Amino acid sequence: MNEISWILIEAGVKALIIIGMMLLVAAASVYVERKVSAFIQLRIGPNRVGPFGLLQPFADVFKLFLKEDIIPAAADRWFHRIAPVISLGVAFAVYAVIPFADYIVIDDKIIQFGIAPDVNIGILFILALTSVGVYGITLAGWSSNNKYSLLGGLRSSAQMISYELSMGLALVSVILITGSLSLTDIVRDQAGWRWNIFIQPLGFIIFLVSSFAETNRAPFDLPEAEPELVGGFNTEYSGMKFGMFFLAEYANMATASALIAMLYLGGWQLPFPPEWLGLQPHTLAMALAQFAFLVIKVAVLIFFFIWVRWSIPRFRYDQLMNLGWKVLLPLAIVNILITAVVLYILK
Amino acid sequence: MNRRKNSEAERLNFWEKLYIPEIAKGLGLTFSYMFRPKFTRQYPEERFEPTGSYRGRPVLVLEEDGERCVACGLCSRVCPALAIEVQAAETEKEKERYPEKFEINMLRCIFCGFCEEVCPEEAIVMSKDYDLVFETKKDAIYGKDKLLVPIAELQDRLEFLRQYK
């Protein structure tokens, strides 16, 4: 076999592993979400299906599979079908460029942890894809031919456009410091506690708030604000198509957490020198340790996302726009300015 | 200009306007709640034990020498949901009348307790039963076989009625 087919096979296997991992992460986050919300509200949460209710997400998915798939008579059938696929596909596709650990060398062969972690436009690719993810939600709202769905879809597009700006501008400061768009380079640049969160605290906060808006999580879950919009963009969805939106929401949350971890929390960098554990760089043990620390960082961030959802009430729509355009955007620009000036002086 | 500063934005001080310390405070509060004791009752295992004032399903009091009911039909008359049906018959006993047929449709019953309130003989009282299950509409009509309950099991309610009725 020639080299191209080997690369394709390798990418395919990695993609399957990553998708499997994402499904597990989504299931785990659903479980954690329900447990954390229950604990915050002095309830117990799911505890009947399996030990401690651990199998609850699987029971939920099984139920969704069995539900009737309803398409409203007046809906645009084609777009109605394709919208959840866009949402979920985009959520998974982002993982193509995320490095899960440093590369390892076995018998002079370099093995990457990730499908294409070294691609030199990593961040641009992720920003582009998350923007495509908006199409899923907007199309879902529009194709349902329901006024509430349409409002949800419109809100989502307006919200995403507003917050993508400040998100991108917050990123520019990180890119200025690293001098590269590749996620691997950005992570490598943060070795030894030179995490970007300490260098860019303002940028971190802007990025964090924007990623809440990007992933449609409370307090910015206006596209699906239940009290005012019934179910928002997914009002007319049922069965596994609703399940796909549901899954996409949690996959997006994991993506956002991974991205925050990569850009500001040192990605797969160990929080202590790897020599303490006797680990050599570019060995399997080292990669596993790095992967474990990335997973811990992502888990903490996912917990944070969930924690915020059950603490802070939803923003009003005008407040959301005010925050995005009048606060975060100027702050992000100021942040770029400061970063650029400091970097110029230091150079 | 002596306009008082009273809009929400004006009443906040600088740190409150920044949001972030306030959000951190709120997050701290919810986090502390995660470790408090839970309110949830694990229902089928841990059951709720009602007190005498609880209005469960209405039952007929059964004494040693038979039911108290004299089939006057007041309960059936007062029932706002028309759930009770009584058919009287004569008996050799001192009370002279007894219900030949006494049926409560549990799908109609609204647990208001009017039947108990109006009963001159204290013969129909609200019990502590609250888990009522039936599979057909026919099963939901409780006859005398299900309604008659020995007086010993109804002491709490009778005591409550004596005190507060």
XYZ file of C-alpha atoms in Angstrom:
512
model
C 0.000 0.000 0.000
C 1.188 3.487 -0.678
C 1.776 6.120 1.962
C -1.403 8.137 1.400
C -3.693 5.232 2.190
C -1.747 4.541 5.392
C -2.200 8.159 6.437
C -5.903 7.925 5.650
C -6.249 4.724 7.675
C -4.376 6.276 10.578
C -6.568 9.377 10.475
C -9.683 7.219 10.256
C -8.729 5.155 13.289
C -7.878 8.279 15.263
C -11.160 9.889 14.215
C -13.125 6.861 15.396
C -11.300 6.882 18.736
C -11.903 10.614 19.151
C -15.593 10.336 18.238
C -15.997 7.469 20.687
C -14.235 9.511 23.328
C -16.434 12.522 22.597
C -19.605 10.469 22.925
C -18.378 9.207 26.296
C -17.439 12.729 27.364
C -20.877 13.973 26.308
C -22.572 11.180 28.260
C -20.405 11.903 31.289
C -21.137 15.632 31.082
C -24.877 14.985 30.906
C -24.572 12.865 34.038
C -22.413 15.450 35.808
C -24.762 18.231 34.734
C -27.736 16.454 36.261
C -25.873 15.553 39.437
C -24.372 19.015 39.947
C -27.690 20.735 39.306
C -29.326 18.360 41.768
C -26.681 18.941 44.437
C -26.888 22.718 44.060
C -30.667 22.492 44.498
C -30.332 20.139 47.495
C -31.631 17.181 45.479
C -29.970 13.827 44.862
C -30.250 13.579 41.101
C -30.387 10.403 39.008
C -29.588 7.373 41.164
C -31.793 4.552 39.856
C -30.196 3.458 36.573
C -26.992 1.622 37.383
C -24.754 2.341 40.371
C -25.206 6.000 41.449
C -27.322 6.472 38.310
C -24.223 6.277 36.137
C -26.115 4.662 33.265
C -28.751 7.421 33.174
C -27.350 9.150 30.035
C -27.474 5.851 28.162
C -31.061 5.320 29.252
C -31.845 8.845 28.023
C -30.252 8.202 24.639
C -32.055 4.858 24.351
C -35.334 6.625 25.041
C -34.571 9.245 22.390
C -33.871 6.493 19.858
C -37.284 4.987 20.478
C -39.166 8.278 20.165
C -41.111 9.140 17.059
C -39.281 11.500 14.734
C -41.745 14.262 13.924
C -41.261 16.699 11.052
C -43.857 19.495 11.028
C -45.978 19.549 7.873
C -44.987 23.122 7.034
C -41.287 22.594 7.732
C -38.577 22.624 5.109
C -37.853 18.909 5.325
C -34.373 18.960 3.841
C -33.006 21.705 6.067
C -34.913 20.370 9.040
C -33.070 17.077 8.613
C -29.657 18.509 7.897
C -29.539 21.108 10.700
C -28.760 18.712 13.585
C -26.178 16.965 11.414
C -24.406 20.278 10.828
C -24.463 21.050 14.535
C -23.071 17.709 15.606
C -20.679 17.246 12.688
C -19.074 20.616 13.308
C -18.772 19.897 17.019
C -16.846 16.719 16.212
C -14.819 18.115 13.315
C -13.131 20.669 15.562
C -11.229 17.835 17.230
C -9.254 17.259 14.047
C -6.736 19.932 15.020
C -6.646 19.578 18.794
C -3.407 18.100 20.143
C -4.159 15.729 23.013
C -0.499 15.344 23.998
C 2.976 15.975 22.671
C 4.089 13.699 19.835
C 5.854 10.481 20.762
C 8.752 8.741 19.044
C 8.727 4.967 18.731
C 11.446 3.368 16.585
C 12.252 6.737 14.976
C 8.625 7.057 13.932
C 6.778 10.147 15.057
C 3.253 9.470 16.262
C 0.960 12.447 16.800
C -1.715 12.503 19.479
C -4.481 13.968 17.394
C -5.467 13.809 13.746
C -3.644 16.916 12.542
C -2.408 18.732 15.635
C 0.508 20.367 13.840
C -1.523 22.089 11.153
C -0.333 25.685 11.117
C -3.792 27.282 11.004
C -5.236 25.376 13.964
C -6.999 28.282 15.618
C -8.356 29.677 12.372
C -9.744 26.251 11.526
C -11.533 26.048 14.874
C -12.915 29.583 14.612
C -14.139 28.883 11.086
C -15.825 25.638 12.097
C -17.520 27.027 15.176
C -18.967 29.744 12.944
C -20.373 27.045 10.689
C -21.946 25.519 13.792
C -24.222 28.573 13.976
C -25.726 27.499 10.652
C -26.983 24.336 12.316
C -28.905 26.264 14.937
C -30.096 29.038 12.620
C -31.245 26.553 9.968
C -33.007 24.517 12.627
C -34.883 27.598 13.782
C -35.723 28.739 10.288
C -36.646 25.420 8.706
C -39.026 24.469 11.533
C -41.450 27.165 10.329
C -42.334 28.017 13.900
C -42.170 31.552 15.247
C -40.400 30.549 18.456
C -37.860 28.419 16.637
C -37.200 31.262 14.233
C -36.675 33.702 17.106
C -34.267 31.247 18.707
C -32.356 30.810 15.467
C -32.137 34.549 14.856
C -30.977 35.167 18.385
C -28.306 32.540 18.046
C -26.901 34.051 14.863
C -26.884 37.578 16.304
C -25.339 36.359 19.539
C -22.655 34.297 17.868
C -21.635 37.105 15.524
C -21.358 39.551 18.440
C -19.340 37.278 20.634
C -17.173 35.770 17.931
C -15.647 39.210 17.470
C -14.469 39.631 21.040
C -13.461 35.966 21.135
C -11.307 36.376 18.044
C -9.811 39.609 19.343
C -8.976 38.004 22.688
C -7.257 35.275 20.691
C -5.184 37.798 18.755
C -3.329 38.719 21.936
C -2.438 35.076 22.537
C -1.284 34.755 18.943
C 0.804 37.918 19.302
C 2.608 36.391 22.264
C 3.189 33.016 20.674
C 3.699 34.158 17.121
C 1.926 31.117 15.736
C -1.589 29.968 14.866
C -0.766 26.338 15.552
C -2.256 24.946 18.742
C 0.788 22.741 19.314
C 3.073 25.778 19.230
C 0.805 27.700 21.573
C 0.782 24.846 24.071
C 4.522 24.330 23.796
C 5.067 28.028 24.404
C 3.385 27.710 27.814
C 5.850 25.196 29.245
C 6.889 25.592 32.891
C 3.957 27.550 34.301
C 4.191 30.249 31.624
C 0.479 29.740 31.198
C -1.314 32.409 29.219
C -3.863 32.909 31.984
C -1.165 34.654 34.034
C 0.102 36.679 31.091
C -3.343 37.446 29.679
C -5.827 37.529 32.589
C -8.112 40.022 30.828
C -7.975 38.068 27.588
C -8.794 34.901 29.526
C -11.924 36.431 31.037
C -13.062 37.810 27.672
C -12.474 34.458 26.007
C -14.229 32.580 28.802
C -17.334 34.784 28.666
C -17.402 34.649 24.869
C -17.120 30.896 24.838
C -20.158 30.681 27.123
C -22.028 32.659 24.478
C -20.529 30.607 21.638
C -21.647 27.329 23.152
C -25.163 28.605 23.974
C -24.696 27.846 27.628
C -26.385 29.704 30.443
C -26.251 32.607 31.240
C -26.181 33.159 27.464
C -28.545 30.384 26.381
C -30.927 32.821 24.734
C -31.432 30.722 21.573
C -33.257 28.173 23.677
C -34.591 30.370 26.479
C -37.355 28.049 27.697
C -39.529 30.581 29.542
C -39.946 32.860 26.536
C -39.308 30.701 23.459
C -40.816 27.317 24.426
C -37.718 25.351 23.445
C -36.014 27.873 21.186
C -34.495 26.554 17.983
C -35.168 22.926 18.901
C -38.881 23.321 19.679
C -39.932 21.276 16.644
C -37.315 18.574 17.055
C -37.957 15.195 18.579
C -36.328 11.802 18.822
C -32.701 11.382 17.892
C -32.597 14.661 15.963
C -33.210 16.443 19.247
C -30.647 14.077 20.727
C -28.101 15.261 18.185
C -28.604 18.897 19.205
C -28.335 17.830 22.806
C -25.140 15.928 22.103
C -23.763 18.824 20.063
C -24.304 21.175 22.987
C -22.194 18.988 25.253
C -19.606 18.302 22.563
C -19.339 22.057 22.007
C -18.885 22.545 25.715
C -16.056 20.020 25.698
C -14.547 21.754 22.660
C -14.708 25.142 24.319
C -13.173 23.693 27.479
C -10.391 22.038 25.501
C -9.756 25.280 23.653
C -9.593 27.329 26.860
C -7.255 24.723 28.345
C -5.033 24.835 25.248
C -4.904 28.590 24.905
C -4.774 29.751 28.506
C -4.163 26.860 30.888
C -1.139 25.301 29.286
C -2.943 22.563 27.356
C -1.210 19.252 27.955
C 1.668 20.840 29.899
C 2.230 19.183 33.260
C 1.892 21.618 36.188
C 5.300 20.459 37.446
C 8.573 19.523 35.745
C 8.125 16.047 34.176
C 11.478 14.974 35.657
C 9.746 14.654 39.028
C 7.941 11.601 37.726
C 11.044 10.407 35.886
C 9.380 10.960 32.517
C 11.435 11.386 29.351
C 10.049 13.700 26.673
C 8.398 12.050 23.647
C 7.795 8.696 25.350
C 4.453 6.974 25.707
C 4.402 7.438 29.495
C 5.009 11.154 29.083
C 2.246 11.441 26.507
C -0.185 9.596 28.761
C 0.648 11.887 31.680
C 0.152 14.923 29.461
C -3.137 13.526 28.213
C -4.259 12.900 31.795
C -3.528 16.496 32.768
C -5.357 17.786 29.704
C -8.350 15.656 30.673
C -8.218 17.029 34.232
C -8.129 20.617 32.960
C -11.000 19.982 30.553
C -13.014 18.223 33.271
C -12.550 21.153 35.647
C -13.646 23.576 32.929
C -16.698 21.486 32.043
C -17.585 21.450 35.724
C -17.197 25.225 35.704
C -19.547 25.537 32.728
C -22.147 23.450 34.534
C -21.622 25.235 37.821
C -22.178 28.629 36.185
C -25.340 27.386 34.475
C -26.949 26.546 37.796
C -25.793 29.723 39.546
C -26.377 32.653 37.231
C -29.736 33.620 35.702
C -30.108 34.130 31.970
C -29.230 37.532 30.530
C -31.872 39.664 28.883
C -31.338 40.053 25.164
C -30.391 43.762 25.287
C -28.055 43.102 28.221
C -26.390 40.386 26.181
C -25.830 42.740 23.258
C -24.641 45.528 25.554
C -22.143 43.245 27.217
C -20.855 41.929 23.914
C -20.526 45.184 21.984
C -20.026 47.835 24.675
C -17.891 45.953 27.188
C -16.153 42.883 25.818
C -15.271 44.267 22.386
C -13.564 47.470 23.647
C -11.846 45.498 26.395
C -10.510 43.010 23.845
C -9.208 45.835 21.655
C -7.543 47.494 24.662
C -6.059 44.115 25.541
C -4.540 43.752 22.074
C -3.152 47.278 22.283
C -1.505 46.677 25.658
C -0.120 43.328 24.563
C 1.280 44.789 21.356
C 2.886 47.753 23.119
C 4.419 45.574 25.853
C 5.732 43.099 23.300
C 7.206 45.957 21.236
C 8.982 47.393 24.263
C 10.296 44.017 25.403
C 11.601 43.117 21.985
C -31.042 68.768 40.595
C -31.890 66.690 43.607
C -32.935 63.635 41.681
C -32.180 60.570 43.738
C -29.957 57.971 42.222
C -32.250 55.053 42.072
C -31.994 53.171 38.823
C -30.441 49.763 39.167
C -27.256 50.723 37.358
C -26.770 53.819 39.514
C -27.173 52.035 42.812
C -24.283 49.677 42.086
C -20.786 50.633 43.129
C -17.738 50.155 40.925
C -16.983 46.585 41.968
C -20.585 45.550 41.562
C -20.637 47.035 38.070
C -17.624 44.903 37.187
C -19.855 41.854 37.734
C -16.927 39.515 38.278
C -16.647 39.716 42.107
C -20.435 39.398 42.357
C -20.462 36.392 40.043
C -17.696 34.826 42.123
C -19.804 35.419 45.235
C -22.804 33.757 43.623
C -20.723 30.819 42.492
C -19.362 30.463 46.006
C -22.884 30.319 47.388
C -24.022 27.590 44.987
C -20.826 25.663 45.642
C -21.468 25.699 49.378
C -24.984 24.391 48.712
C -23.547 21.311 47.019
C -22.392 19.986 50.382
C -25.549 20.618 52.384
C -27.803 17.754 53.409
C -30.325 16.830 50.730
C -34.081 17.150 51.018
C -34.950 14.294 48.689
C -36.961 11.380 50.078
C -36.124 8.066 48.410
C -39.800 7.325 47.948
C -40.480 3.617 47.553
C -37.902 2.783 50.223
C -38.492 5.751 52.533
C -42.196 6.297 52.884
C -43.992 9.405 54.075
C -45.835 8.718 57.331
C -48.788 11.143 57.473
C -50.215 12.562 60.701
C -53.872 12.488 61.729
C -54.631 15.703 59.879
C -53.775 14.109 56.520
C -56.640 13.583 54.086
C -55.979 10.328 52.274
C -58.610 8.121 50.649
C -62.004 8.141 52.408
C -62.850 4.871 54.210
C -65.763 3.482 56.218
C -65.181 2.803 59.907
C -65.625 -0.858 60.816
C -66.364 -1.617 64.481
C -66.490 -5.049 66.112
C -70.222 -5.422 65.400
C -70.146 -4.149 61.828
C -69.921 -0.817 60.041
C -71.010 2.430 61.623
C -72.669 3.742 58.498
C -76.478 4.131 58.628
C -76.760 4.853 54.904
C -78.318 8.295 55.378
C -76.791 9.363 52.056
C -75.548 12.758 53.275
C -72.021 12.055 52.059
C -73.292 11.193 48.623
C -75.413 14.338 48.659
C -72.563 16.673 49.697
C -69.892 15.138 47.488
C -68.889 17.916 45.038
C -67.437 15.415 42.600
C -70.425 13.038 42.734
C -68.059 10.201 43.590
C -70.140 8.415 46.250
C -73.071 6.121 45.654
C -75.040 4.693 48.602
C -77.938 2.252 48.575
C -79.663 1.721 51.929
C -81.275 -1.434 53.263
C -82.920 -2.404 56.559
C -81.276 -4.400 59.292
C -82.354 -6.081 62.528
C -79.722 -4.150 64.473
C -80.458 -1.137 66.667
C -79.447 1.369 64.003
C -82.089 -0.075 61.657
C -80.383 0.898 58.383
C -77.174 -0.128 56.730
C -75.601 0.490 53.303
C -76.308 -2.437 51.027
C -74.034 -0.908 48.461
C -71.434 1.790 49.134
C -69.195 2.784 46.278
C -66.637 5.558 45.900
C -65.243 6.227 42.457
C -61.636 7.013 43.236
C -61.146 8.619 39.815
C -63.720 11.253 40.796
C -62.827 11.712 44.452
C -61.024 14.996 45.096
C -60.114 14.259 48.725
C -61.964 17.349 49.989
C -63.204 15.586 53.124
C -66.766 16.991 52.894
C -68.191 13.473 53.308
C -66.340 13.096 56.571
C -67.402 16.547 57.737
C -71.065 15.978 57.034
C -71.285 12.438 58.407
C -73.492 12.390 61.545
C -72.180 8.998 62.684
C -68.452 9.618 62.105
C -68.715 6.586 59.875
C -66.751 7.848 56.854
C -63.323 9.309 57.603
C -60.228 10.196 55.613
C -57.481 7.625 56.020
C -53.727 7.892 55.572
C -53.656 5.904 52.310
C -52.160 7.975 49.509
C -50.701 5.491 47.023
C -53.788 4.568 45.056
C -53.175 2.472 41.968
C -55.635 0.955 39.548
C -55.283 -0.357 36.045
C -58.848 -0.022 34.744
C -61.708 2.382 35.342
C -63.654 -0.480 36.855
C -60.908 -1.098 39.420
C -61.123 2.537 40.435
C -64.615 2.079 41.892
C -64.042 0.988 45.466
C -66.840 -1.103 46.983
C -67.479 -2.001 50.593
C -64.813 -4.712 50.483
C -62.102 -2.078 50.042
C -63.748 0.747 51.970
C -64.329 -0.951 55.310
C -61.314 -0.456 57.566
C -61.096 -1.639 61.208
C -61.457 1.207 63.697
C -58.096 0.381 65.272
C -56.260 1.618 62.151
C -58.132 4.932 62.160
C -57.444 6.062 65.731
C -55.198 8.980 64.675
C -57.846 10.476 62.416
C -60.680 9.961 64.889
C -58.595 11.613 67.590
C -57.875 14.522 65.251
C -61.579 14.914 64.428
C -62.551 14.871 68.084
C -60.101 17.698 68.768
C -60.553 19.974 65.789
C -63.832 19.239 64.060
